[in-house]
CSV table of C-alpha atoms and ligand atoms in Angstrom, one decimal:
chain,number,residue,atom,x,y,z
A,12,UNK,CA,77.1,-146.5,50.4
A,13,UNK,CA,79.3,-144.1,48.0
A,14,UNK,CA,78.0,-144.8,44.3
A,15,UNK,CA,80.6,-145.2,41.9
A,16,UNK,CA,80.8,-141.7,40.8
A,17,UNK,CA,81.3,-139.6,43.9
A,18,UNK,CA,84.4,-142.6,45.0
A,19,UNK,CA,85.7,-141.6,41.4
A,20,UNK,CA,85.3,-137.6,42.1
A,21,UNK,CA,86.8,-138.5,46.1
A,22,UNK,CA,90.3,-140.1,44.5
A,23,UNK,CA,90.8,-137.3,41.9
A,24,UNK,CA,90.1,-134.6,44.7
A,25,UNK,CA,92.3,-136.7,47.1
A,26,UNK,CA,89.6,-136.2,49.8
A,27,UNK,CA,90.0,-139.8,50.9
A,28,UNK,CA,92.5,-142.9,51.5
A,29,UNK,CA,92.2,-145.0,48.8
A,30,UNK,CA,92.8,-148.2,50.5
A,31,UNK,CA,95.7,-150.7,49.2
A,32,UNK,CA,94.9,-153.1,46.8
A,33,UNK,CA,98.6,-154.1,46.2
A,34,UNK,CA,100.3,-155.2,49.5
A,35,UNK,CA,104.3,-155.8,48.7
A,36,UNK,CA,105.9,-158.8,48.3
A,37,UNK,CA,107.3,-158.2,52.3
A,38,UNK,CA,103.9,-158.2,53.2
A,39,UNK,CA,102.7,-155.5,55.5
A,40,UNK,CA,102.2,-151.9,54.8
A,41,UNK,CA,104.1,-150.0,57.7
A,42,UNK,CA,106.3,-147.3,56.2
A,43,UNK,CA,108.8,-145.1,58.0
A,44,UNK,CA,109.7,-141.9,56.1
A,45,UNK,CA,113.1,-140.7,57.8
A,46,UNK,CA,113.0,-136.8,57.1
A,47,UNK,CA,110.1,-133.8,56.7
A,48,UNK,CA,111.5,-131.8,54.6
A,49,UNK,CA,110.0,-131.5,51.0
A,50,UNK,CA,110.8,-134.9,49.8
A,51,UNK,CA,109.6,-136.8,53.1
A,52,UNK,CA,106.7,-134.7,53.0
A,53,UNK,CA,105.5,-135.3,49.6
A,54,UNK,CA,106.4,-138.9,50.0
A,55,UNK,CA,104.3,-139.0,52.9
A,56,UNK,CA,101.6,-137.4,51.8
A,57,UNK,CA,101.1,-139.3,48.7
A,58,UNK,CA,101.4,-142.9,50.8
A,59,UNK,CA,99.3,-142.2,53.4
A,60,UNK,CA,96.6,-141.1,50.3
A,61,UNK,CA,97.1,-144.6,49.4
A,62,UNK,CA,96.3,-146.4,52.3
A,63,UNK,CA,99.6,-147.1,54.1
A,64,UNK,CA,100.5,-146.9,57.7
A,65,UNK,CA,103.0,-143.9,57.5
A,66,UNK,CA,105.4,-142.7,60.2
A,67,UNK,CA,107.2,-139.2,59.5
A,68,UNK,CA,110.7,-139.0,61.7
A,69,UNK,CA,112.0,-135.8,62.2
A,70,UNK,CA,114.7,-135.0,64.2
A,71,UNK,CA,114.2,-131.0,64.3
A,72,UNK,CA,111.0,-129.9,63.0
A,73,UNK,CA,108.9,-130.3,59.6
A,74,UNK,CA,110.7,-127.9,57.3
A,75,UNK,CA,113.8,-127.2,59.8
A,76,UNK,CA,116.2,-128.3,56.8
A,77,UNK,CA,117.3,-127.4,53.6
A,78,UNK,CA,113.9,-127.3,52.4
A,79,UNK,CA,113.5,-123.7,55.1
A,80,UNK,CA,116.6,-122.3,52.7
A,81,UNK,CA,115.5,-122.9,49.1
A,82,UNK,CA,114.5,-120.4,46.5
A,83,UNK,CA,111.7,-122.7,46.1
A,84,UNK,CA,111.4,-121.8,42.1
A,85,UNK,CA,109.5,-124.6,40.3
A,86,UNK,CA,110.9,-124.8,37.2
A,87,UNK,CA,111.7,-127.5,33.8
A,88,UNK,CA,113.9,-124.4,32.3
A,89,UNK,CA,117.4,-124.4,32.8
A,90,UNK,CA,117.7,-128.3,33.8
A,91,UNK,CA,119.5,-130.5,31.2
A,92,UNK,CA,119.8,-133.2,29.7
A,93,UNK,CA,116.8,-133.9,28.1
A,94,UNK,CA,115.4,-137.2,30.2
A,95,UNK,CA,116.5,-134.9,33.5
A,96,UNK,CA,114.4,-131.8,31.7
A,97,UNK,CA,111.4,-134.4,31.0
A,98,UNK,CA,111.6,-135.4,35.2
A,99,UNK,CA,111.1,-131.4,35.6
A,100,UNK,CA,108.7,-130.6,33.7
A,101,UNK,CA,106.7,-133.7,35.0
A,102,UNK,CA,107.4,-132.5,38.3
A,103,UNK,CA,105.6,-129.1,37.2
A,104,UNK,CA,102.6,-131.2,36.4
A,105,UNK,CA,102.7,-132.9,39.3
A,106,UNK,CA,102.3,-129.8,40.8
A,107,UNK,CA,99.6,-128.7,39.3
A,108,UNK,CA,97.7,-131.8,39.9
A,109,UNK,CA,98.7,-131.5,43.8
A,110,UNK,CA,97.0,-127.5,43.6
A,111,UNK,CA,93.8,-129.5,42.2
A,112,UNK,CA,94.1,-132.0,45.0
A,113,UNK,CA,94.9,-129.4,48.1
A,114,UNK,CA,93.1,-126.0,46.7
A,115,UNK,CA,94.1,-122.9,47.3
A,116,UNK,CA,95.2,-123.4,50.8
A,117,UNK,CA,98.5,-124.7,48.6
A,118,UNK,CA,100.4,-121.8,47.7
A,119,UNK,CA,101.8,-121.9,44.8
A,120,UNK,CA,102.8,-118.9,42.7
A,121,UNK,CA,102.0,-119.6,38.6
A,122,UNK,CA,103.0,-116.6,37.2
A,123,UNK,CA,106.1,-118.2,35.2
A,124,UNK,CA,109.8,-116.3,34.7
A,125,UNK,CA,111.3,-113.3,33.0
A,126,UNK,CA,114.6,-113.4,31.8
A,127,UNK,CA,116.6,-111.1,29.9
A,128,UNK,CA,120.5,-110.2,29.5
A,129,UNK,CA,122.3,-107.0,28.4
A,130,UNK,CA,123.6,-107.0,24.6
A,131,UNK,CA,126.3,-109.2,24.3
A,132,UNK,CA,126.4,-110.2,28.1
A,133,UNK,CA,124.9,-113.6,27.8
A,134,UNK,CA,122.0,-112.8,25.3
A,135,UNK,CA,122.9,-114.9,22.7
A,136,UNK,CA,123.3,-118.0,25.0
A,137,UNK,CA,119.9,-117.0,26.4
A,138,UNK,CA,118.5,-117.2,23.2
A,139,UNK,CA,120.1,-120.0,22.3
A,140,UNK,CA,119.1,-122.1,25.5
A,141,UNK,CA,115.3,-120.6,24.9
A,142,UNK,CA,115.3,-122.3,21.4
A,143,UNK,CA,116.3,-125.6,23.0
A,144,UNK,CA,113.6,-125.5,25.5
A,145,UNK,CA,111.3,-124.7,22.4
A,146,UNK,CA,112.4,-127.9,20.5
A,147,UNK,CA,111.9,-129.7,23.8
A,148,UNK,CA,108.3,-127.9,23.9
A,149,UNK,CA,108.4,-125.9,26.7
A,150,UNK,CA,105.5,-123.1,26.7
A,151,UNK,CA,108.5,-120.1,26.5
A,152,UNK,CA,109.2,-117.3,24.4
A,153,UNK,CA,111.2,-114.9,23.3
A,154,UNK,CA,109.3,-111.3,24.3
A,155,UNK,CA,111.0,-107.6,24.1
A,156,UNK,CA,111.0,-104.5,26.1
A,157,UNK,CA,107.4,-104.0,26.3
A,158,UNK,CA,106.2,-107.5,27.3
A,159,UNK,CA,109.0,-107.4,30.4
A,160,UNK,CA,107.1,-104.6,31.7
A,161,UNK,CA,103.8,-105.6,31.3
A,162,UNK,CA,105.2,-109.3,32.4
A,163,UNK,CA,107.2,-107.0,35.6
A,164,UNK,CA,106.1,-103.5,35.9
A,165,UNK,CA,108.2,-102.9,39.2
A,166,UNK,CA,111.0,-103.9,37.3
A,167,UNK,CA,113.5,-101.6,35.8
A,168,UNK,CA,115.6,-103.6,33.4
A,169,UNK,CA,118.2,-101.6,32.1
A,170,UNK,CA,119.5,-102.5,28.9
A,171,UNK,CA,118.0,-106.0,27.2
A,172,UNK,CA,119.5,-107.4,24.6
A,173,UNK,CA,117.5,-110.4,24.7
A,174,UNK,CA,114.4,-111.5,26.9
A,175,UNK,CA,112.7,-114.8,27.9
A,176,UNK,CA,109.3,-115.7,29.7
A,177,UNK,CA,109.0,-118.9,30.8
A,178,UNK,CA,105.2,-119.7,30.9
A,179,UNK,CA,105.4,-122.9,32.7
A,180,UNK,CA,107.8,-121.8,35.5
A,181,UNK,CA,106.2,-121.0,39.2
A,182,UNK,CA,107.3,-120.7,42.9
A,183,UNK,CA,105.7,-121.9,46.2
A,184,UNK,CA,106.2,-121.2,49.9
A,185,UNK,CA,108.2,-124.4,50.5
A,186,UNK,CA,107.6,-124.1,54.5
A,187,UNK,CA,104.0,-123.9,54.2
A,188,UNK,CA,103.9,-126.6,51.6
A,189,UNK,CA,105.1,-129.1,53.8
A,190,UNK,CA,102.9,-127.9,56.7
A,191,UNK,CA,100.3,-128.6,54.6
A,192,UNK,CA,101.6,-132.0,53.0
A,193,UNK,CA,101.8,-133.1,56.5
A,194,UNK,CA,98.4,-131.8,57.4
A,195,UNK,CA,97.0,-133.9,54.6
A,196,UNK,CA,99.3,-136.8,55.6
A,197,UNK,CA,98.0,-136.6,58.8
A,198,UNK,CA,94.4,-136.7,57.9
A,199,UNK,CA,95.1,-139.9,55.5
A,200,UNK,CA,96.2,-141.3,58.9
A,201,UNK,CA,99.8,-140.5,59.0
A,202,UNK,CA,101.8,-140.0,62.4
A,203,UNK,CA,104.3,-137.3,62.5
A,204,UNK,CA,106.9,-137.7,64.9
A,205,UNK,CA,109.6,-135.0,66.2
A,206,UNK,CA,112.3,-134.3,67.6
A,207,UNK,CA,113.3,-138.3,67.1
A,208,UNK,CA,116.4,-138.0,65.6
A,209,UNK,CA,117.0,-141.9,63.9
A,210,UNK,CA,120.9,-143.0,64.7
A,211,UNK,CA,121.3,-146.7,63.5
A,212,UNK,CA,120.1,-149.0,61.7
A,213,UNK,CA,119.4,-152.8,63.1
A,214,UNK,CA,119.8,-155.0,59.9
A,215,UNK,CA,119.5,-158.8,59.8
A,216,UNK,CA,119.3,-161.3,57.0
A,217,UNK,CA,119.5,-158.4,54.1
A,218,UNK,CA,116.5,-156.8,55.6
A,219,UNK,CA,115.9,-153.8,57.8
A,220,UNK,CA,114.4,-154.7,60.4
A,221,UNK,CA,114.3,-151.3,63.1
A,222,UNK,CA,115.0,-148.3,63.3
A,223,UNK,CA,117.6,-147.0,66.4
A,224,UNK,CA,116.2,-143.6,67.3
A,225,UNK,CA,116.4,-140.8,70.0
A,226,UNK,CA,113.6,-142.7,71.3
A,227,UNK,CA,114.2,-146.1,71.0
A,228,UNK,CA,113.7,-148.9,68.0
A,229,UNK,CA,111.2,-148.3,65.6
A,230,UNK,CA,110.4,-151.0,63.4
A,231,UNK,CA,108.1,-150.8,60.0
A,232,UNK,CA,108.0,-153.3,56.8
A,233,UNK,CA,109.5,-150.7,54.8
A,234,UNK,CA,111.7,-147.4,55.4
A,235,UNK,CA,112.7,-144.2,52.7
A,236,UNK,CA,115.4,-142.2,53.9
A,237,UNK,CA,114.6,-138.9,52.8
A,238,UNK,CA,116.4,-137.1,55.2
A,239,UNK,CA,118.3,-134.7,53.2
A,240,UNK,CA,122.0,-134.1,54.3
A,241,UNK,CA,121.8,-136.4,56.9
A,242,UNK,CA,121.2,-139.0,54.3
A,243,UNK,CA,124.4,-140.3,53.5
A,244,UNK,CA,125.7,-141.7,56.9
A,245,UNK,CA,122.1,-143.2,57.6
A,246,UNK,CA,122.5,-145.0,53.9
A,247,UNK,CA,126.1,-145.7,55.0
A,248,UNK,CA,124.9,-148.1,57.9
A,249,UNK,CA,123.3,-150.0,54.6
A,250,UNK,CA,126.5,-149.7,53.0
A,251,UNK,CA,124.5,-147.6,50.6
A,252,UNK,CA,126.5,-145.1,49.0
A,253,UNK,CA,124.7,-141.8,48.9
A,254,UNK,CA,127.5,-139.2,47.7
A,255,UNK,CA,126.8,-135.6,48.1
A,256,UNK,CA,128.8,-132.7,47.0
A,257,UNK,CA,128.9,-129.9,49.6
A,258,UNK,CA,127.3,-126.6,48.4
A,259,UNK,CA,125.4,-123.6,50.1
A,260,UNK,CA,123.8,-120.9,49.0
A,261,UNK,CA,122.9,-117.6,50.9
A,262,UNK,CA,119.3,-115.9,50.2
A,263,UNK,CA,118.1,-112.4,51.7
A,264,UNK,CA,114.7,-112.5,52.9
A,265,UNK,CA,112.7,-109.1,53.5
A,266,UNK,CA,109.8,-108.3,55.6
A,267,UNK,CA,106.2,-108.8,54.3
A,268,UNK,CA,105.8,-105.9,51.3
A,269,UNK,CA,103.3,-104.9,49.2
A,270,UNK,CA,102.6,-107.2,46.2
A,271,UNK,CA,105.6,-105.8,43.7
A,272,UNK,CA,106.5,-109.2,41.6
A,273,UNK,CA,103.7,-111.6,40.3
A,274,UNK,CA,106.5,-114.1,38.9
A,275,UNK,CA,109.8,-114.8,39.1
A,276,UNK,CA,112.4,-112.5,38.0
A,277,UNK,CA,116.3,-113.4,36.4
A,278,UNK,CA,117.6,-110.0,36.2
A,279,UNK,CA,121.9,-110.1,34.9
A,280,UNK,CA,123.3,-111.6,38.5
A,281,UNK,CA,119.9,-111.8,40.6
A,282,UNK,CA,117.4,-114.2,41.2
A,283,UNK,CA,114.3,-112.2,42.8
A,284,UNK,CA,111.2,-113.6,43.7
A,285,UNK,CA,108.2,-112.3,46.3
A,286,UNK,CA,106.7,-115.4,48.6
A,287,UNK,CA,103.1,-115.7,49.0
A,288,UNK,CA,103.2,-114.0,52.5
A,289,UNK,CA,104.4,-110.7,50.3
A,290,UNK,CA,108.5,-111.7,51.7
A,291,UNK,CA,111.0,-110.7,49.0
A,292,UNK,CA,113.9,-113.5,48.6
A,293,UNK,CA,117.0,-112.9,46.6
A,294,UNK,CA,120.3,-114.3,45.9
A,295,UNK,CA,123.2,-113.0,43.2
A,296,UNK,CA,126.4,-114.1,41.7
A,297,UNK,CA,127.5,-110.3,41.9
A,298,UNK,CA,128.0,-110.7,38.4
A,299,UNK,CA,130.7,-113.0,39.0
A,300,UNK,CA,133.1,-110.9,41.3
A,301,UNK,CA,133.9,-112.6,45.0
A,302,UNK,CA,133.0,-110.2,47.8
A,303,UNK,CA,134.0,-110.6,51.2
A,304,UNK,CA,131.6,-109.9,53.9
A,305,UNK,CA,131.6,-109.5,57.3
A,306,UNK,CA,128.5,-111.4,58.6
A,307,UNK,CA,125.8,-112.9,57.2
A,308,UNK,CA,123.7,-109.8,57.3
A,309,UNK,CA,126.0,-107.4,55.3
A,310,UNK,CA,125.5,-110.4,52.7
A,311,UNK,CA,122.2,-109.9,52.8
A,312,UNK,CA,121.9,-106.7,52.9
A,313,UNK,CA,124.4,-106.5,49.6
A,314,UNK,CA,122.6,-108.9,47.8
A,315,UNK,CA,119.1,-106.7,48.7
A,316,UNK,CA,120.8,-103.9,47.1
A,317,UNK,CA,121.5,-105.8,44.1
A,318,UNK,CA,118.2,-106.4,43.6
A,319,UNK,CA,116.9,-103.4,44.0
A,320,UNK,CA,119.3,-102.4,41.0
A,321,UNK,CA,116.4,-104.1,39.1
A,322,UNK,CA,113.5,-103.9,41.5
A,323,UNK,CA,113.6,-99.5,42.6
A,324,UNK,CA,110.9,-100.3,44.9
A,325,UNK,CA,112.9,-102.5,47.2
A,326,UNK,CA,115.8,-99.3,47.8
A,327,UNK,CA,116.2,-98.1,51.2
A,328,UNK,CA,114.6,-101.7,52.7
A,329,UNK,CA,116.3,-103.5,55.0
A,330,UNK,CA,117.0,-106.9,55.0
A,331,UNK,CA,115.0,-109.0,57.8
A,332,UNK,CA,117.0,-112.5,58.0
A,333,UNK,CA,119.6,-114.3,55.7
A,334,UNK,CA,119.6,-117.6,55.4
A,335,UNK,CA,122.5,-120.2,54.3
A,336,UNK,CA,121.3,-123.5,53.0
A,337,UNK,CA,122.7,-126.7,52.6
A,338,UNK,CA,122.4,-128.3,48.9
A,339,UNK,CA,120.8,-132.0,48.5
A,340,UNK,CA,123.5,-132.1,45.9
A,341,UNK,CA,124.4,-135.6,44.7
A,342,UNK,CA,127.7,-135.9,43.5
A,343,UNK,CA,126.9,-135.9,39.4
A,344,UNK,CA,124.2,-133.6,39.9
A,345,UNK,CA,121.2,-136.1,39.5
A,346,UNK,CA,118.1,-137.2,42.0
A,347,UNK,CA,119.6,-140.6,43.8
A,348,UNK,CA,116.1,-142.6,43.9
A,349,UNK,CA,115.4,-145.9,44.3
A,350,UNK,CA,115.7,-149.2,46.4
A,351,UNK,CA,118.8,-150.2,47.9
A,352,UNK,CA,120.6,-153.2,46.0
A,353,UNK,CA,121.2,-155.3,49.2
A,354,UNK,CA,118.5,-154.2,51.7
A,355,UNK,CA,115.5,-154.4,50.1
A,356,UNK,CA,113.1,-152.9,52.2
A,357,UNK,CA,115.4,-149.7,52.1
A,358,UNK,CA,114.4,-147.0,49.6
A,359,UNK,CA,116.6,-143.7,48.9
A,360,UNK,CA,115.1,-140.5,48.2
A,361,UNK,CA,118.0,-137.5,47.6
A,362,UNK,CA,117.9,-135.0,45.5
A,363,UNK,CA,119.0,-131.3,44.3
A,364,UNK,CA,116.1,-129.4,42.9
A,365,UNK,CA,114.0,-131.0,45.4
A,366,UNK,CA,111.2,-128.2,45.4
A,367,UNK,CA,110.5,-129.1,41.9
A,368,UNK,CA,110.6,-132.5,41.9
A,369,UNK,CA,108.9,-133.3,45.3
A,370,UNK,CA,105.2,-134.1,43.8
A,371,UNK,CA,106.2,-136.1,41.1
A,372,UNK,CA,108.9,-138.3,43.8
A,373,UNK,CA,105.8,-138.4,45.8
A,374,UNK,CA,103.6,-139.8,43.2
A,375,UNK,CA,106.7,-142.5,41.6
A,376,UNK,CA,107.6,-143.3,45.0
A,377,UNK,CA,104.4,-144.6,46.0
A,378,UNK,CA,104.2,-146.7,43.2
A,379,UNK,CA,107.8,-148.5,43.4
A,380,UNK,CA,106.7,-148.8,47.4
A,381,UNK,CA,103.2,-149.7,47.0
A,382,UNK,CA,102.9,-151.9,43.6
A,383,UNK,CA,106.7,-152.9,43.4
A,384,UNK,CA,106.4,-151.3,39.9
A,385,UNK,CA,109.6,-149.8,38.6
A,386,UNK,CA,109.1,-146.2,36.9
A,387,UNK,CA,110.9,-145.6,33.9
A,388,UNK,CA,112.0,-142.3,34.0
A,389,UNK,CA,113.8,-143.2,37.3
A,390,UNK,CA,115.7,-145.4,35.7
A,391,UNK,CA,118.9,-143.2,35.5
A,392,UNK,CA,118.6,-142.6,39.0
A,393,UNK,CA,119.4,-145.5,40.7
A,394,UNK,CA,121.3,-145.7,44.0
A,395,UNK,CA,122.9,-148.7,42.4
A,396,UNK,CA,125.0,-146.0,39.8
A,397,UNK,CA,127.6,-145.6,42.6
A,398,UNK,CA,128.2,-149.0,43.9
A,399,UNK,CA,129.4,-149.2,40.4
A,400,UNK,CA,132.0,-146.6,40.5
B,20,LIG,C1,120.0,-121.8,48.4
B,20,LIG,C2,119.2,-122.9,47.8
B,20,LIG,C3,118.3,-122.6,46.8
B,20,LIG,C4,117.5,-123.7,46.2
B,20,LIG,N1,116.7,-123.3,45.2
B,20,LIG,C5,115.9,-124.3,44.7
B,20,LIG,C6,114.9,-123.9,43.7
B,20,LIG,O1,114.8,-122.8,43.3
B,20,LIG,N2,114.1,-124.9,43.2
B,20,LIG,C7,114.2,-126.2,43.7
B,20,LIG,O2,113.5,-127.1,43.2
B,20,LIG,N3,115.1,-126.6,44.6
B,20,LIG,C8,115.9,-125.6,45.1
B,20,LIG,N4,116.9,-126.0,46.1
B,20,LIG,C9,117.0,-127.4,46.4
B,20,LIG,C10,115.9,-127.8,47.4
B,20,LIG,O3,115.6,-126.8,48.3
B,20,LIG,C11,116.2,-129.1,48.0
B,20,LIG,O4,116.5,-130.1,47.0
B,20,LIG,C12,115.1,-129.7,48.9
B,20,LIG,O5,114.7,-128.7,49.8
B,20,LIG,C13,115.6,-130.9,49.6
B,20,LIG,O6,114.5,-131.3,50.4
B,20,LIG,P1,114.7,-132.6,51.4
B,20,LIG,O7,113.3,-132.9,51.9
B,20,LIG,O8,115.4,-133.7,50.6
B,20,LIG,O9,115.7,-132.2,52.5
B,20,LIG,P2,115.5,-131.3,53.8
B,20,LIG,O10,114.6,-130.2,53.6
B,20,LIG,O11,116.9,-131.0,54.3
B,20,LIG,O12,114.8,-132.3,54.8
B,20,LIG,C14,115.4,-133.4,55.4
B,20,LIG,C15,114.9,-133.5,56.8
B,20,LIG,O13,115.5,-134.6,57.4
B,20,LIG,C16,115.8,-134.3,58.8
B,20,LIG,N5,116.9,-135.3,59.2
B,20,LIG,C17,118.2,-135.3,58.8
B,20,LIG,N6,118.8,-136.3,59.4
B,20,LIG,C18,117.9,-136.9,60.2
B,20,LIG,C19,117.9,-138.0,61.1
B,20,LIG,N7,119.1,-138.7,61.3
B,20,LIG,N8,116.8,-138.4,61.7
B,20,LIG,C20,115.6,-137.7,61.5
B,20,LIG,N9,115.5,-136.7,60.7
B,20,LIG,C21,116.6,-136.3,60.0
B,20,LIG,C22,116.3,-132.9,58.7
B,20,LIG,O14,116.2,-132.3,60.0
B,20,LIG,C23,115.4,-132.3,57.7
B,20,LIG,O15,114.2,-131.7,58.2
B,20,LIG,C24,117.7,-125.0,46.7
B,20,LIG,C25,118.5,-125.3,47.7
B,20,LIG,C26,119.3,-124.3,48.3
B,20,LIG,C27,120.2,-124.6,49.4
């Protein structure tokens, strides 16, 4: 028998299923999570470490969505208002608890971010966006010249007017994080299921009651949709409004190179970061100007350029794929969590910035699905908000 001590040190390392002690209301513990990209992943993870019976459904692959396109920067910087910067930075700390829980096969970059404008291009609003983070408590600074290249010696600045390092900030390898999720998912008993693409929903008396799939009806006590852009018309079959806003962005992915960048880097117009398999990934605004382009590579290529404005050491290489992703991007901007109002055994999970937030979703979503508790910071981000107009 496992004394009380080593069960304690078992359910802080997540090395076991802590079975359910809180069965919902609907009785049963069968949940289907529609989706495996960040979000379902996380949210699968942290059930199945609870004790449920969890099904993944993926129509593709794990990872085959926007989640394969994101910068993947984990960051409580830059996100306002305040209760959405508070979601943030406890998704950072979810994080963290999740690198304690996984180990180092979970790669997760914690070297922070360097930021820094040109004088009078946007330094004064930097500093003036650090302070807020400052009153808010964020572990950021102000630094100069010298701490930017001791912070990023491969980088070449140009001129800095003013210069930030966000402390708390990281990045992670957003595919191989929810490989692993679902690895750990799996071992906590989870089944993972694809390509089963779900195409209906077979309701009766305000409940859910199956799943209509590529392979036939799948029915559970409870089901989260976290199936990114293909959200919305699954939601719809509820008549759930989920409203997204369409947005893509393109990023430039190198080759494997030698380590170069031990953080995250905000140079004027370029966002550059190097992935844990030594991969450089940038995207730009091209300080604002439209170019044209005429495929998907030249982009790249241009962007890569751009870059290695800031970063000499990436001159002369050549871009090895471009990707375009889709945004998660509700319609005001915010994380759409939360139960359906009519079908109750129907939980939402969308949201921009998902690679942030994913840990701390995973965590809050087991407890509004498992204990029927209702978190307080998700509050604001009820499905419900767009019923009402
Ligand atoms: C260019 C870009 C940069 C970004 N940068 C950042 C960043 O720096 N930091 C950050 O935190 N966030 C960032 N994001 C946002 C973040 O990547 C997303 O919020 C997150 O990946 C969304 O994950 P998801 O699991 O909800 O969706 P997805 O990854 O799209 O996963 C949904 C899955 O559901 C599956 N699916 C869809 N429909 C069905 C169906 N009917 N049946 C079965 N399966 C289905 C899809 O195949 C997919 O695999 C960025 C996004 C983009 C596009």
């Amino acid at each position: 028998m496992m004394n009380r001590r080593r069960f304690l040190q078992a359910i802080s390392a997540g090395a076991m299923a802590v079975p359910l002690r809180s069965l919902w209301a609907a009785g049963g513990d069968r949940v289907v999570v529609v989706g495996a990209g960040i979000l379902g992943s996380s949210i699968a993870y942290h059930l199945a470490k609870r004790g449920a019976k969890v099904t993944v459904l993926e129509k593709k692959a794990p990872a085959s969505g926007t989640t394969a396109d994101s910068f993947a920067y984990i960051n409580a910087s830059h996100k306002q208002p305040r209760p959405y910067y508070e979601l943030n930075h406890l998704g950072i700390q979810a994080w963290r608890r999740l690198q304690q829980e996984l180990g180092p096969e979970l790669q997760v970059q914690w070297g922070g971010a360097v930021e820094w404008r040109a004088a009078g291009e946007g330094s004064e609003k930097l500093l003036t966006t650090l302070h807020q983070y400052q009153q808010w408590g964020y572990d950021a600074w102000q630094i100069d010249e010298e701490d930017l290249h001791r912070l990023a010696p491969q980088v070449s600045p140009g001129p800095v007017g003013a210069a930030a390092f966000y402390k708390e900030d990281a990045a992670v390898d957003p595919v191989q994080a929810v490989n692993l999720l679902l690895r750990k998912a799996r071992e906590f008993g989870a089944t993972v299921d694809y390509p089963v693409e779900v195409t209906g929903l077979d309701l009766a008396d305000g409940r859910l009651r199956a799943l209509q799939t590529t392979r036939g009806r799948i029915e559970a006590d409870l089901f989260i949709l976290a199936a990114g852009i293909g959200t919305p018309p699954l939601a719809k079959g509820a008549g759930a409004e989920v409203p997204l806003s369409t947005s893509t962005g393109v990023l430039a992915h190198t080759a494997p190179l030698p380590a170069l960048l031990d953080r995250v880097v905000f140079a004027p117009g370029a966002s550059i970061r190097q992935n844990s398999d030594g991969s450089i990934i940038t995207s730009g605004t091209f300080e604002g100007k439209t170019q044209e382009f005429p495929n998907d590579k030249s982009q790249g290529q241009a962007l890569l350029e751009n870059a290695a404005r800031f970063v000499p050491k990436l001159r002369g290489v050549q871009v090895a794929r471009v990707t375009t992703g889709s945004r998660v991007l509700p319609k005001d901007g915010f994380p759409i969590l939360g139960f359906d109002e009519n079908v109750r055994n129907l939980y939402i999970a969308a949201t921009h910035s998902g690679v942030t937030l994913a840990p701390v979703i995973g965590q809050f979503v087991s407890l509004e699905v498992l204990d029927r508790i209702s978190v307080d910071v998700l509050q604001p981000y009820r499905p419900a908000r767009f019923a009402r107009g």
